[in-house]
Amino acid sequence: MAEYNITDSIDITDVNCPITFVKAKIALEELDDGDILSIRLNDGEPVQNVPKSIKEEGHEVLSLTENGDGTYQLIVKKVGD
Amino acid sequence: MAFTNEQIERYSRHIILKEVGAKGQKKLLNAKVLIIGAGGLGAPVAMYLAAAGVGTIGIADADEVDLSNLQRQIVHQTADVGKPKVQSAKETMEAMNPDVKVITYHEFISSENILDIIKDYDFIIDGTDNFPAKFLINDACVMAKKPFCHAGIIRFQGQLMTYVPGKGPCYRCVFKNPPPKDAVPTCKQAGVIGAMGGVIGSLQAMEAVKYILGVGDLLTGYLLTYDALKMQFRKIKLPADTHNCAVCGDHPTITELIDYEQAECDGTGL
C-alpha cells in the first residue's frame, strides 16, 4: 500500500451489501479526479461485488490485497468528478 | 452536509443509481416542492416525494378529509376523517420520513395568494380537480417562471404534462380557456377509479424527482394520456409554437391572474 498516495480510507467491514458499495460510492463522490481511496472490506460477498460495482461506475481498481484476517484492502483511483 | 448512517441506509437504493448518487440525493434533500391539492393526485405525490427525501414539501388544500375521499386518497386514513387534509397529509409524510419538513397551506389558492405561495418552491405539482385552479396554477407558474406538472383524472382516464419555462408549451397553449361551467362533469359527478390517482400522481412525482436531479427527458412538449380500460398510454406531441399563447407567448394578453368561476359542486384536491 505504501506505493500509493492515499487520499482517504474507509472501513466497510461493519456493513452488509448493498451498504458496502453505497459507503464506497459516497466516499468516492467526495474525492477529486485522480484521488486514491483505500477500502477495508470483508471476504465473500463484499470482495466479489464492491470492486466490480466500482469499476462499473468508471473508477480504476489499482489493487486488491488480502490482509490475512479475513479482510481485504482495495485501492481505487477516482476517475472523473 | 454528510449523510448519517441512517440516511445512507434509507436512501441506499437511490445512491446506488448512477443517475442519483450521493450528489443527487443531496439535491433531493435540498429541494422544495409544492403540491397543490391533497387529494387523489396529491396523495401519491406527497408520499413518494416524502419517501424520496425531498427536504421541503409544501401542501395546499382547503378541505377536510371526507369518508368518500378514502377510496383513492391514500395519504389519509379512516381516523383522519374531519381533519384538514393538509394536516393529515403532513402527519403521513412526517411519519414516513423525519428528514422531510412539511409546510401546510390550509386555504384555497386564488389570484390573491398563489404567487406568494409558489415563490419559494423549485417545482409545483398541480393535483387539483377543477379548471379554474388548473388555469390559475398555469398562469401563475408562467408569470413566476416556475416549472410545474399538470395532471387531471376522471373515470378511467388520466393525463399529464410538464411545463418548464422556455422549454415548450404551457397548459394554456394547449387548452386555451376553461370549458363552460357544467360542460364537463367533475370527479364528484363522474366518478374516478381509485388507482388512477396512483398511476398519474406517481408519474407527477417522477417528473418532480427527475427535474430536481436534472436527469432524463421531462414531459415538456408532450401530453401523456392513459386509458385504463383500453390499457393504453399515448404520448402526444404538442405544437412547439408558443408565440401566440395568451400567457406564455411573445405578446401576452393575460398579464394578471384570473379567478374563473367554479362549478358549484367543485372543490380542490381530487
GROMACS .gro file of C-alpha atoms in nm:
model
  351
    1MET     CA    1   0.000   0.000   0.000
    2ALA     CA    2   0.293   0.229   0.058
    3GLU     CA    3   0.333   0.283  -0.314
    4TYR     CA    4   0.002   0.472  -0.330
    5ASN     CA    5  -0.061   0.820  -0.207
    6ILE     CA    6  -0.386   0.751  -0.023
    7THR     CA    7  -0.628   1.045  -0.009
    8ASP     CA    8  -0.890   0.885   0.214
    9SER     CA    9  -0.961   0.549   0.380
   10ILE     CA   10  -1.286   0.382   0.477
   11ASP     CA   11  -1.376   0.061   0.656
   12ILE     CA   12  -1.688  -0.117   0.532
   13THR     CA   13  -1.641  -0.439   0.727
   14ASP     CA   14  -1.925  -0.343   0.965
   15VAL     CA   15  -2.196  -0.327   0.699
   16ASN     CA   16  -2.363  -0.565   0.455
   17CYS     CA   17  -2.446  -0.547   0.085
   18PRO     CA   18  -2.553  -0.307  -0.063
   19ILE     CA   19  -2.449  -0.057   0.206
   20THR     CA   20  -2.089  -0.168   0.145
   21PHE     CA   21  -2.093  -0.028  -0.207
   22VAL     CA   22  -2.308   0.271  -0.108
   23LYS     CA   23  -2.047   0.377   0.151
   24ALA     CA   24  -1.765   0.332  -0.101
   25LYS     CA   25  -1.958   0.530  -0.360
   26ILE     CA   26  -2.028   0.817  -0.120
   27ALA     CA   27  -1.659   0.830  -0.023
   28LEU     CA   28  -1.557   0.836  -0.390
   29GLU     CA   29  -1.804   1.113  -0.473
   30GLU     CA   30  -1.637   1.335  -0.215
   31LEU     CA   31  -1.294   1.293  -0.377
   32ASP     CA   32  -1.144   1.468  -0.679
   33ASP     CA   33  -1.037   1.315  -1.008
   34GLY     CA   34  -0.721   1.109  -0.956
   35ASP     CA   35  -0.753   1.083  -0.576
   36ILE     CA   36  -0.691   0.743  -0.418
   37LEU     CA   37  -0.937   0.570  -0.182
   38SER     CA   38  -0.838   0.278   0.038
   39ILE     CA   39  -1.123   0.048   0.138
   40ARG     CA   40  -1.111  -0.227   0.402
   41LEU     CA   41  -1.375  -0.490   0.324
   42ASN     CA   42  -1.474  -0.842   0.419
   43ASP     CA   43  -1.411  -1.161   0.226
   44GLY     CA   44  -1.710  -1.316   0.047
   45GLU     CA   45  -1.988  -1.106  -0.098
   46PRO     CA   46  -1.820  -0.765  -0.042
   47VAL     CA   47  -1.497  -0.865  -0.212
   48GLN     CA   48  -1.692  -1.021  -0.500
   49ASN     CA   49  -1.924  -0.726  -0.557
   50VAL     CA   50  -1.770  -0.399  -0.441
   51PRO     CA   51  -1.468  -0.390  -0.681
   52LYS     CA   52  -1.699  -0.487  -0.969
   53SER     CA   53  -1.952  -0.216  -0.889
   54ILE     CA   54  -1.678   0.045  -0.850
   55LYS     CA   55  -1.540  -0.048  -1.194
   56GLU     CA   56  -1.890  -0.020  -1.342
   57GLU     CA   57  -1.903   0.338  -1.213
   58GLY     CA   58  -1.593   0.410  -1.420
   59HIS     CA   59  -1.330   0.419  -1.145
   60GLU     CA   60  -0.999   0.236  -1.159
   61VAL     CA   61  -0.921  -0.054  -0.924
   62LEU     CA   62  -0.547  -0.035  -0.856
   63SER     CA   63  -0.506  -0.332  -0.624
   64LEU     CA   64  -0.681  -0.582  -0.401
   65THR     CA   65  -0.473  -0.746  -0.130
   66GLU     CA   66  -0.556  -0.989   0.148
   67ASN     CA   67  -0.496  -0.861   0.500
   68GLY     CA   68  -0.473  -1.215   0.642
   69ASP     CA   69  -0.757  -1.162   0.890
   70GLY     CA   70  -1.050  -1.238   0.658
   71THR     CA   71  -1.049  -0.883   0.525
   72TYR     CA   72  -0.911  -0.724   0.210
   73GLN     CA   73  -0.765  -0.388   0.122
   74LEU     CA   74  -0.899  -0.240  -0.201
   75ILE     CA   75  -0.720   0.056  -0.357
   76VAL     CA   76  -0.927   0.262  -0.600
   77LYS     CA   77  -0.842   0.563  -0.812
   78LYS     CA   78  -1.127   0.804  -0.867
   79VAL     CA   79  -1.198   0.878  -1.232
   80GLY     CA   80  -1.399   1.191  -1.317
   81ASP     CA   81  -1.562   1.443  -1.089
   82MET     CA   82  -2.366   1.805   0.469
   83ALA     CA   83  -2.261   1.448   0.542
   84PHE     CA   84  -2.511   1.164   0.546
   85THR     CA   85  -2.585   0.989   0.872
   86ASN     CA   86  -2.562   0.609   0.869
   87GLU     CA   87  -2.942   0.604   0.885
   88GLN     CA   88  -2.966   0.824   0.575
   89ILE     CA   89  -2.714   0.607   0.390
   90GLU     CA   90  -2.934   0.308   0.457
   91ARG     CA   91  -3.263   0.487   0.391
   92TYR     CA   92  -3.152   0.626   0.056
   93SER     CA   93  -2.921   0.340  -0.046
   94ARG     CA   94  -3.134   0.234  -0.344
   95HIS     CA   95  -3.117   0.591  -0.473
   96ILE     CA   96  -2.747   0.643  -0.405
   97ILE     CA   97  -2.660   0.321  -0.589
   98LEU     CA   98  -2.813   0.461  -0.907
   99LYS     CA   99  -2.559   0.623  -1.137
  100GLU     CA  100  -2.810   0.899  -1.217
  101VAL     CA  101  -2.862   0.983  -0.849
  102GLY     CA  102  -2.562   0.907  -0.630
  103ALA     CA  103  -2.482   1.097  -0.312
  104LYS     CA  104  -2.493   1.426  -0.503
  105GLY     CA  105  -2.838   1.360  -0.641
  106GLN     CA  106  -2.971   1.254  -0.302
  107LYS     CA  107  -2.837   1.580  -0.157
  108LYS     CA  108  -3.018   1.770  -0.434
  109LEU     CA  109  -3.340   1.596  -0.330
  110LEU     CA  110  -3.282   1.678   0.038
  111ASN     CA  111  -3.226   2.043  -0.054
  112ALA     CA  112  -3.523   2.064  -0.292
  113LYS     CA  113  -3.855   2.236  -0.228
  114VAL     CA  114  -4.170   2.106  -0.398
  115LEU     CA  115  -4.521   2.246  -0.360
  116ILE     CA  116  -4.820   2.015  -0.402
  117ILE     CA  117  -5.149   2.194  -0.470
  118GLY     CA  118  -5.434   1.962  -0.375
  119ALA     CA  119  -5.403   1.688  -0.115
  120GLY     CA  120  -5.640   1.453  -0.295
  121GLY     CA  121  -5.622   1.160  -0.535
  122LEU     CA  122  -5.322   1.300  -0.722
  123GLY     CA  123  -5.156   1.484  -0.434
  124ALA     CA  124  -5.164   1.176  -0.209
  125PRO     CA  125  -4.916   0.958  -0.401
  126VAL     CA  126  -4.708   1.261  -0.495
  127ALA     CA  127  -4.678   1.357  -0.128
  128MET     CA  128  -4.589   1.004  -0.024
  129TYR     CA  129  -4.330   0.936  -0.296
  130LEU     CA  130  -4.164   1.274  -0.255
  131ALA     CA  131  -4.151   1.232   0.123
  132ALA     CA  132  -4.012   0.881   0.090
  133ALA     CA  133  -3.755   1.008  -0.162
  134GLY     CA  134  -3.630   1.263   0.090
  135VAL     CA  135  -3.741   1.582  -0.083
  136GLY     CA  136  -3.636   1.812   0.200
  137THR     CA  137  -3.918   2.065   0.193
  138ILE     CA  138  -4.269   1.979   0.078
  139GLY     CA  139  -4.544   2.238   0.075
  140ILE     CA  140  -4.902   2.117   0.055
  141ALA     CA  141  -5.206   2.336  -0.012
  142ASP     CA  142  -5.571   2.235   0.028
  143ALA     CA  143  -5.866   2.400   0.197
  144ASP     CA  144  -6.071   2.085   0.250
  145GLU     CA  145  -6.115   1.839   0.532
  146VAL     CA  146  -6.086   1.463   0.486
  147ASP     CA  147  -6.421   1.309   0.393
  148LEU     CA  148  -6.507   0.940   0.410
  149SER     CA  149  -6.569   0.945   0.032
  150ASN     CA  150  -6.206   1.053  -0.025
  151LEU     CA  151  -6.051   0.739   0.119
  152GLN     CA  152  -6.124   0.517  -0.183
  153ARG     CA  153  -5.835   0.692  -0.361
  154GLN     CA  154  -5.663   0.950  -0.140
  155ILE     CA  155  -5.418   0.709   0.018
  156VAL     CA  156  -5.230   0.968   0.221
  157HIS     CA  157  -5.532   0.989   0.455
  158GLN     CA  158  -5.655   0.721   0.695
  159THR     CA  159  -6.003   0.644   0.827
  160ALA     CA  160  -5.917   0.809   1.158
  161ASP     CA  161  -5.835   1.131   0.971
  162VAL     CA  162  -6.194   1.194   0.856
  163GLY     CA  163  -6.284   1.551   0.954
  164LYS     CA  164  -5.923   1.662   0.984
  165PRO     CA  165  -5.779   1.924   0.744
  166LYS     CA  166  -5.633   1.730   0.450
  167VAL     CA  167  -5.307   1.923   0.473
  168GLN     CA  168  -5.269   1.821   0.838
  169SER     CA  169  -5.344   1.456   0.766
  170ALA     CA  170  -5.100   1.458   0.470
  171LYS     CA  171  -4.833   1.625   0.683
  172GLU     CA  172  -4.867   1.360   0.953
  173THR     CA  173  -4.833   1.080   0.698
  174MET     CA  174  -4.529   1.235   0.532
  175GLU     CA  175  -4.355   1.308   0.862
  176ALA     CA  176  -4.422   0.957   0.983
  177MET     CA  177  -4.272   0.819   0.662
  178ASN     CA  178  -3.955   1.025   0.674
  179PRO     CA  179  -3.829   1.252   0.953
  180ASP     CA  180  -3.590   1.421   0.706
  181VAL     CA  181  -3.883   1.599   0.543
  182LYS     CA  182  -4.009   1.941   0.650
  183VAL     CA  183  -4.375   1.983   0.557
  184ILE     CA  184  -4.532   2.328   0.522
  185THR     CA  185  -4.912   2.336   0.511
  186TYR     CA  186  -5.142   2.590   0.345
  187HIS     CA  187  -5.495   2.528   0.470
  188GLU     CA  188  -5.659   2.760   0.221
  189PHE     CA  189  -5.796   2.777  -0.132
  190ILE     CA  190  -5.540   2.904  -0.378
  191SER     CA  191  -5.652   3.217  -0.558
  192SER     CA  192  -5.512   3.506  -0.759
  193GLU     CA  193  -5.455   3.676  -0.423
  194ASN     CA  194  -5.224   3.421  -0.263
  195ILE     CA  195  -5.079   3.190  -0.529
  196LEU     CA  196  -4.774   3.395  -0.630
  197ASP     CA  197  -4.675   3.438  -0.268
  198ILE     CA  198  -4.715   3.064  -0.201
  199ILE     CA  199  -4.523   2.937  -0.507
  200LYS     CA  200  -4.235   3.182  -0.489
  201ASP     CA  201  -4.017   2.974  -0.254
  202TYR     CA  202  -4.056   2.643  -0.440
  203ASP     CA  203  -3.842   2.479  -0.709
  204PHE     CA  204  -4.122   2.274  -0.865
  205ILE     CA  205  -4.500   2.277  -0.839
  206ILE     CA  206  -4.746   1.988  -0.868
  207ASP     CA  207  -5.098   2.056  -0.990
  208GLY     CA  208  -5.306   1.799  -0.807
  209THR     CA  209  -5.631   1.994  -0.828
  210ASP     CA  210  -5.966   1.877  -0.961
  211ASN     CA  211  -6.109   2.183  -1.131
  212PHE     CA  212  -6.038   2.403  -1.430
  213PRO     CA  213  -6.024   2.742  -1.252
  214ALA     CA  214  -5.741   2.610  -1.031
  215LYS     CA  215  -5.559   2.450  -1.324
  216PHE     CA  216  -5.558   2.770  -1.529
  217LEU     CA  217  -5.463   2.973  -1.222
  218ILE     CA  218  -5.167   2.744  -1.146
  219ASN     CA  219  -5.055   2.754  -1.508
  220ASP     CA  220  -5.074   3.131  -1.540
  221ALA     CA  221  -4.904   3.190  -1.205
  222CYS     CA  222  -4.622   2.947  -1.287
  223VAL     CA  223  -4.571   3.108  -1.629
  224MET     CA  224  -4.562   3.455  -1.473
  225ALA     CA  225  -4.331   3.349  -1.188
  226LYS     CA  226  -4.118   3.134  -1.423
  227LYS     CA  227  -4.176   2.818  -1.219
  228PRO     CA  228  -4.179   2.466  -1.362
  229PHE     CA  229  -4.483   2.258  -1.282
  230CYS     CA  230  -4.651   1.930  -1.368
  231HIS     CA  231  -5.018   1.940  -1.463
  232ALA     CA  232  -5.241   1.636  -1.429
  233GLY     CA  233  -5.607   1.553  -1.442
  234ILE     CA  234  -5.801   1.234  -1.376
  235ILE     CA  235  -6.160   1.128  -1.430
  236ARG     CA  236  -6.337   0.792  -1.456
  237PHE     CA  237  -6.078   0.552  -1.611
  238GLN     CA  238  -5.871   0.823  -1.773
  239GLY     CA  239  -5.580   1.040  -1.678
  240GLN     CA  240  -5.341   1.285  -1.837
  241LEU     CA  241  -5.034   1.486  -1.750
  242MET     CA  242  -4.784   1.731  -1.896
  243THR     CA  243  -4.488   1.923  -1.762
  244TYR     CA  244  -4.413   2.289  -1.812
  245VAL     CA  245  -4.063   2.426  -1.779
  246PRO     CA  246  -4.017   2.796  -1.862
  247GLY     CA  247  -3.872   2.837  -2.211
  248LYS     CA  248  -3.881   2.462  -2.276
  249GLY     CA  249  -4.214   2.422  -2.452
  250PRO     CA  250  -4.585   2.489  -2.436
  251CYS     CA  251  -4.780   2.573  -2.122
  252TYR     CA  252  -5.122   2.434  -2.026
  253ARG     CA  253  -5.293   2.737  -2.182
  254CYS     CA  254  -5.110   2.684  -2.513
  255VAL     CA  255  -5.297   2.354  -2.535
  256PHE     CA  256  -5.626   2.426  -2.355
  257LYS     CA  257  -5.692   2.793  -2.434
  258ASN     CA  258  -5.968   2.859  -2.181
  259PRO     CA  259  -6.166   2.671  -1.919
  260PRO     CA  260  -6.468   2.489  -2.064
  261PRO     CA  261  -6.809   2.645  -1.996
  262LYS     CA  262  -6.937   2.581  -1.648
  263ASP     CA  263  -7.110   2.241  -1.624
  264ALA     CA  264  -6.993   2.138  -1.974
  265VAL     CA  265  -6.755   1.889  -1.816
  266PRO     CA  266  -6.853   1.672  -1.522
  267THR     CA  267  -6.638   1.690  -1.211
  268CYS     CA  268  -6.500   1.388  -1.042
  269LYS     CA  269  -6.773   1.404  -0.786
  270GLN     CA  270  -7.036   1.367  -1.057
  271ALA     CA  271  -6.846   1.136  -1.289
  272GLY     CA  272  -6.651   0.915  -1.052
  273VAL     CA  273  -6.291   0.806  -1.074
  274ILE     CA  274  -6.123   0.472  -1.030
  275GLY     CA  275  -5.905   0.488  -0.719
  276ALA     CA  276  -5.578   0.363  -0.864
  277MET     CA  277  -5.590   0.632  -1.136
  278GLY     CA  278  -5.457   0.887  -0.887
  279GLY     CA  279  -5.181   0.641  -0.806
  280VAL     CA  280  -5.078   0.596  -1.170
  281ILE     CA  281  -5.088   0.961  -1.272
  282GLY     CA  282  -4.975   1.106  -0.937
  283SER     CA  283  -4.677   0.870  -0.932
  284LEU     CA  284  -4.582   0.995  -1.278
  285GLN     CA  285  -4.604   1.352  -1.149
  286ALA     CA  286  -4.375   1.260  -0.857
  287MET     CA  287  -4.135   1.106  -1.109
  288GLU     CA  288  -4.130   1.427  -1.312
  289ALA     CA  289  -4.052   1.632  -0.999
  290VAL     CA  290  -3.770   1.395  -0.899
  291LYS     CA  291  -3.619   1.398  -1.250
  292TYR     CA  292  -3.640   1.776  -1.264
  293ILE     CA  293  -3.461   1.808  -0.929
  294LEU     CA  294  -3.192   1.558  -1.030
  295GLY     CA  295  -3.157   1.706  -1.379
  296VAL     CA  296  -3.169   1.364  -1.544
  297GLY     CA  297  -3.359   1.222  -1.839
  298ASP     CA  298  -3.630   1.379  -2.051
  299LEU     CA  299  -3.926   1.555  -1.895
  300LEU     CA  300  -4.277   1.554  -2.033
  301THR     CA  301  -4.228   1.904  -2.178
  302GLY     CA  302  -4.384   1.949  -2.520
  303TYR     CA  303  -4.592   1.636  -2.475
  304LEU     CA  304  -4.922   1.534  -2.321
  305LEU     CA  305  -4.930   1.182  -2.186
  306THR     CA  306  -5.274   1.024  -2.168
  307TYR     CA  307  -5.372   0.700  -2.002
  308ASP     CA  308  -5.683   0.499  -2.073
  309ALA     CA  309  -5.709   0.229  -1.808
  310LEU     CA  310  -5.990   0.033  -1.974
  311LYS     CA  311  -5.800   0.004  -2.301
  312MET     CA  312  -5.475  -0.019  -2.108
  313GLN     CA  313  -5.329   0.238  -2.341
  314PHE     CA  314  -5.077   0.515  -2.290
  315ARG     CA  315  -5.042   0.779  -2.561
  316LYS     CA  316  -4.764   1.035  -2.570
  317ILE     CA  317  -4.896   1.317  -2.784
  318LYS     CA  318  -4.652   1.569  -2.925
  319LEU     CA  319  -4.776   1.923  -2.869
  320PRO     CA  320  -4.724   2.210  -3.115
  321ALA     CA  321  -4.387   2.366  -3.040
  322ASP     CA  322  -4.502   2.714  -3.137
  323THR     CA  323  -4.582   2.911  -2.822
  324HIS     CA  324  -4.553   3.258  -2.978
  325ASN     CA  325  -4.926   3.327  -2.985
  326CYS     CA  326  -5.015   3.196  -2.641
  327ALA     CA  327  -5.221   3.441  -2.436
  328VAL     CA  328  -4.999   3.392  -2.132
  329CYS     CA  329  -4.660   3.247  -2.230
  330GLY     CA  330  -4.645   3.390  -2.585
  331ASP     CA  331  -4.444   3.681  -2.719
  332HIS     CA  332  -4.719   3.936  -2.659
  333PRO     CA  333  -4.928   3.802  -2.371
  334THR     CA  334  -5.280   3.937  -2.339
  335ILE     CA  335  -5.322   3.778  -1.997
  336THR     CA  336  -5.095   3.971  -1.766
  337GLU     CA  337  -5.295   3.939  -1.446
  338LEU     CA  338  -5.420   3.628  -1.271
  339ILE     CA  339  -5.783   3.533  -1.324
  340ASP     CA  340  -6.017   3.369  -1.075
  341TYR     CA  341  -6.256   3.183  -1.302
  342GLU     CA  342  -6.595   3.092  -1.165
  343GLN     CA  343  -6.611   2.741  -1.034
  344ALA     CA  344  -6.892   2.490  -1.086
  345GLU     CA  345  -7.085   2.476  -0.763
  346CYS     CA  346  -7.008   2.122  -0.663
  347ASP     CA  347  -6.633   2.159  -0.720
  348GLY     CA  348  -6.371   2.153  -0.456
  349THR     CA  349  -5.995   2.135  -0.478
  350GLY     CA  350  -5.799   1.820  -0.423
  351LEU     CA  351  -5.947   1.542  -0.630
   0.00000   0.00000   0.00000
